[in-house]
Amino acid sequence: MSRGQHQRRLLPAYLATGTAGDAPLPTTLDTLTALRASGHPLSSYHTAVHRRVVELVTGGSLTAVEIAAYLALPASVGLMLAEQLVSDGLLNASVPIPDALAPSRAGRPSLQLMEEVLSGLQSLRVA
């Protein structure tokens, strides 16, 4: 290994979830769902990685993708960890997309979003 390279652990990423090939939880979260700590204590069966996830979102919020990045895990594993912790009541999840970003019935961005984009483009032109 050359100098400056980091050695990766040779453990499969799914071991971070603490499951042993159990059936996965049904997916209800999106990778961009905002996650916050609920304040409930962890149980004895939670892993050190579960504990770290709760620490990361205590006092703020992160998405499942951001959590995975902080833990150097694949996004799918971050999503699975978030699913487990939401299911256990340790994390609260909220939809990440504000109403202004939600597409209209015609599948187009809302008028409010388009006005904000136009305003931003005009301010770039002036600067």
Coordinates of N, CA and C in Angstrom, one line a residue, residues 44-114:
S44 N -30.2 -2.6 24.3 CA -29.0 -3.4 24.4 C -28.6 -4.1 23.0
Y45 N -29.6 -4.3 22.2 CA -29.3 -5.0 20.9 C -28.9 -4.0 19.8
H46 N -28.9 -2.7 20.1 CA -28.4 -1.8 19.1 C -26.8 -1.9 19.0
T47 N -26.3 -1.7 17.8 CA -24.9 -1.8 17.6 C -24.2 -0.5 17.9
A48 N -22.9 -0.5 17.8 CA -22.1 0.8 18.0 C -22.4 1.7 16.8
V49 N -22.7 1.1 15.7 CA -23.1 1.9 14.5 C -24.4 2.6 14.7
H50 N -25.4 1.9 15.2 CA -26.7 2.5 15.6 C -26.5 3.7 16.5
R51 N -25.6 3.5 17.5 CA -25.3 4.5 18.5 C -24.7 5.8 17.8
R52 N -23.8 5.5 16.9 CA -23.1 6.6 16.2 C -24.1 7.4 15.3
V53 N -25.1 6.7 14.7 CA -26.1 7.3 13.8 C -26.9 8.3 14.7
V54 N -27.3 7.8 15.9 CA -28.1 8.6 16.8 C -27.3 9.9 17.2
E55 N -26.0 9.6 17.5 CA -25.1 10.8 17.9 C -25.0 11.8 16.8
L56 N -24.9 11.3 15.5 CA -24.8 12.2 14.4 C -26.0 13.2 14.2
V57 N -27.2 12.6 14.5 CA -28.4 13.4 14.3 C -28.9 14.1 15.6
T58 N -28.3 13.9 16.7 CA -28.7 14.6 17.9 C -28.4 16.1 17.8
G59 N -29.4 16.9 18.0 CA -29.2 18.3 17.9 C -29.3 18.9 16.5
G60 N -29.7 18.1 15.6 CA -29.8 18.5 14.2 C -30.5 17.5 13.4
S61 N -30.3 17.5 12.1 CA -30.9 16.5 11.2 C -29.9 16.2 10.1
L62 N -30.0 15.0 9.6 CA -29.2 14.6 8.4 C -30.1 13.7 7.6
T63 N -29.7 13.5 6.3 CA -30.4 12.5 5.5 C -29.7 11.1 5.6
A64 N -30.3 10.1 5.1 CA -29.7 8.8 5.2 C -28.4 8.7 4.4
V65 N -28.4 9.4 3.3 CA -27.2 9.5 2.4 C -26.1 10.2 3.2
E66 N -26.4 11.3 3.9 CA -25.3 12.0 4.7 C -24.8 11.1 5.8
I67 N -25.7 10.4 6.4 CA -25.3 9.5 7.5 C -24.4 8.4 7.0
A68 N -24.7 7.8 5.8 CA -23.9 6.8 5.2 C -22.5 7.4 4.9
A69 N -22.5 8.6 4.4 CA -21.2 9.2 4.0 C -20.3 9.4 5.3
Y70 N -20.9 9.9 6.4 CA -20.2 10.1 7.6 C -19.6 8.8 8.1
L71 N -20.3 7.7 7.9 CA -19.9 6.4 8.4 C -19.1 5.6 7.4
A72 N -18.9 6.2 6.2 CA -18.1 5.5 5.1 C -18.8 4.2 4.8
L73 N -20.1 4.2 4.6 CA -20.9 3.0 4.3 C -21.7 3.3 3.0
P74 N -22.1 2.3 2.3 CA -22.9 2.5 1.1 C -24.2 3.2 1.5
A75 N -24.8 4.0 0.6 CA -26.1 4.6 0.8 C -27.2 3.7 1.2
S76 N -27.2 2.5 0.6 CA -28.2 1.5 0.9 C -28.1 1.0 2.4
V77 N -26.9 1.0 2.9 CA -26.8 0.6 4.3 C -27.2 1.7 5.2
G78 N -26.9 2.9 4.8 CA -27.3 4.1 5.6 C -28.8 4.2 5.7
L79 N -29.5 3.8 4.6 CA -30.9 3.8 4.5 C -31.5 2.7 5.4
M80 N -30.9 1.5 5.4 CA -31.3 0.4 6.2 C -31.1 0.7 7.7
L81 N -30.0 1.4 8.1 CA -29.8 1.8 9.5 C -30.9 2.8 9.9
A82 N -31.2 3.7 9.0 CA -32.3 4.7 9.3 C -33.6 4.1 9.5
E83 N -33.9 3.1 8.6 CA -35.2 2.4 8.7 C -35.3 1.7 10.0
Q84 N -34.2 1.0 10.4 CA -34.2 0.3 11.7 C -34.5 1.3 12.9
L85 N -33.8 2.4 12.9 CA -33.9 3.3 14.0 C -35.2 4.0 14.0
V86 N -35.8 4.3 12.8 CA -37.1 4.9 12.8 C -38.1 3.9 13.3
S87 N -38.0 2.6 12.9 CA -38.9 1.6 13.3 C -38.8 1.4 14.8
D88 N -37.6 1.5 15.4 CA -37.4 1.3 16.8 C -37.8 2.6 17.6
G89 N -38.2 3.7 16.9 CA -38.6 4.9 17.6 C -37.5 5.8 18.0
L90 N -36.3 5.5 17.6 CA -35.1 6.3 18.0 C -34.8 7.5 17.1
L91 N -35.4 7.5 15.9 CA -35.3 8.6 14.9 C -36.7 9.0 14.5
N92 N -36.8 10.3 14.2 CA -38.0 10.8 13.6 C -37.7 11.2 12.1
A93 N -38.5 10.9 11.2 CA -38.3 11.1 9.8 C -39.3 12.2 9.3
S94 N -38.9 13.0 8.4 CA -39.8 14.0 7.8 C -39.5 14.1 6.3
V95 N -40.5 14.4 5.5 CA -40.4 14.6 4.1 C -39.4 15.7 3.8
P96 N -38.4 15.5 3.0 CA -37.4 16.6 2.7 C -37.8 17.6 1.7
I97 N -38.9 17.4 1.0 CA -39.2 18.3 -0.1 C -40.2 19.4 0.3
P98 N -39.9 20.6 0.4 CA -40.9 21.6 0.7 C -42.0 21.7 -0.4
D99 N -43.1 22.2 0.0 CA -44.2 22.3 -0.9 C -43.9 23.1 -2.2
A100 N -43.0 24.1 -2.1 CA -42.6 24.8 -3.3 C -41.9 24.0 -4.3
L101 N -41.2 22.9 -3.9 CA -40.5 22.1 -4.8 C -41.3 21.0 -5.4
A102 N -42.5 20.7 -4.7 CA -43.3 19.6 -5.2 C -43.9 19.9 -6.6
P103 N -43.9 19.0 -7.5 CA -44.4 19.3 -8.8 C -45.9 19.5 -8.8
S104 N -46.4 20.3 -9.7 CA -47.9 20.5 -9.8 C -48.5 19.3 -10.4
R105 N -49.8 19.4 -10.5 CA -50.6 18.2 -11.0 C -50.1 17.9 -12.5
A106 N -49.7 18.9 -13.2 CA -49.3 18.7 -14.6 C -47.8 18.1 -14.6
G107 N -47.2 17.9 -13.5 CA -45.8 17.4 -13.5 C -44.8 18.5 -13.6
R108 N -45.2 19.7 -13.5 CA -44.3 20.8 -13.7 C -44.0 21.4 -12.3
P109 N -42.8 22.1 -12.2 CA -42.5 22.7 -10.9 C -43.5 23.8 -10.6
S110 N -43.7 24.1 -9.3 CA -44.7 25.1 -8.9 C -44.2 26.5 -9.3
L111 N -45.2 27.4 -9.4 CA -45.0 28.8 -9.8 C -44.0 29.4 -8.8
Q112 N -44.2 29.1 -7.5 CA -43.3 29.7 -6.5 C -41.8 29.4 -6.8
L113 N -41.6 28.1 -7.1 CA -40.2 27.6 -7.3 C -39.7 28.3 -8.6
M114 N -40.5 28.4 -9.6 CA -40.0 29.0 -10.9 C -39.7 30.5 -10.6

